């Protein structure tokens, strides 16, 4: 059959229908996983594993369906291809990218990796409990070798310079390790300098103003009040969100059904408070994707870094600001029957912004957080370049924690084994966290120029305009652009850590009077 404009349209529509099926299946998978974390009775686990395995097998078959490959070939070779719109071409590009990634990896490698992941996670939990890296090391080594094999294959598919770059591309498309190294080394110097000034300052926060007992039901009311402020609807008849409890907070869903989770520790009310703000930042992104693109490959977020830029914006840039607490502290006081009655604004804001070198990434403050990430990136890069061996990781890790943060790691559970990412085989994931912070600084800089009243509005309890700005400039673009192109489009700049560094310096020099 001759390839015409008509066959192009027909093939494109068939391709999109297949992409739609995959999208619907993906959401079903997320929902089944969400249920496992939030509602499933303990005995359901065996049955649930079967369900999840079957769904993921169906998803793999759909994504690697040879029919998809044929359609892609026909579309790309159609003499009328150039008549497709930018948006349609992007959809084709995204399907092609996913198809190539999934089909070029041999099935044996995929299966072996999945098995080794399950083993490594199980052994990691035991080794972490036993504070014994030597138990974990051989299993991590095997998993690393499998990911390296995948990286070498993906390197050919993605045409990257190194295997590690191919893995980075899975999380942060087209951001290269050399570029990250350059940006991170600039960031590292500035962070260490801010950290030293804060630590040396005579003005230190009084943590007793936040370390107070708040019953879980009161914390739930605080979460609802935060959701109202952020316009994340969990209450109305037409609500598209909900909050449940899990050990580790997360967000799942798209468009009209986006759910977050948190945990309520009675002695640590700040923990759920900021986790709710963080996850709401993720949720708002998903809810404000372009509705016209729902079910299309471009109708998803732009990737891990931009996602984190949104959660960190809400959690830190808004949630730890004096403007927000001018509005919210009176509410907090009235929701907690005066547990915080004696607390004044300045002391409270300083306490929630305490800067202190620590061993654990997830507990780190805004200044030290990226140092934790930079350490992980430097280690991953060295690992893939063959400069460090898996067995040597604790030594390298501990030395870097001493050099950058000045902390002594006493055992590997609070050191190299603290995160689940490597045990899960997610090499290349960590940099996105720090890139997200950098992007949030660049977005803030632009927001300050285009909506200079936004901080005043926060004082008045109005997040609407800032949220709309993010929706219009970030969320609504979906996956139309790769992160680097989107950043350029929104801010006119490449990845640039200066704005984030300036933001931190302005904020912390005031708090710590340096
Ligand atoms: Zn996050």
Coordinates of C-alpha atoms and ligand atoms in Angstrom, one line a residue, residues 278 282 308 311, ligand 1:
X278 CA 6.4 18.3 49.5
X282 CA 4.2 16.8 43.2
X308 CA 11.4 17.6 42.4
X311 CA 7.9 19.6 45.4
Ligands
LIG1 ZN1 9.9 14.4 46.0

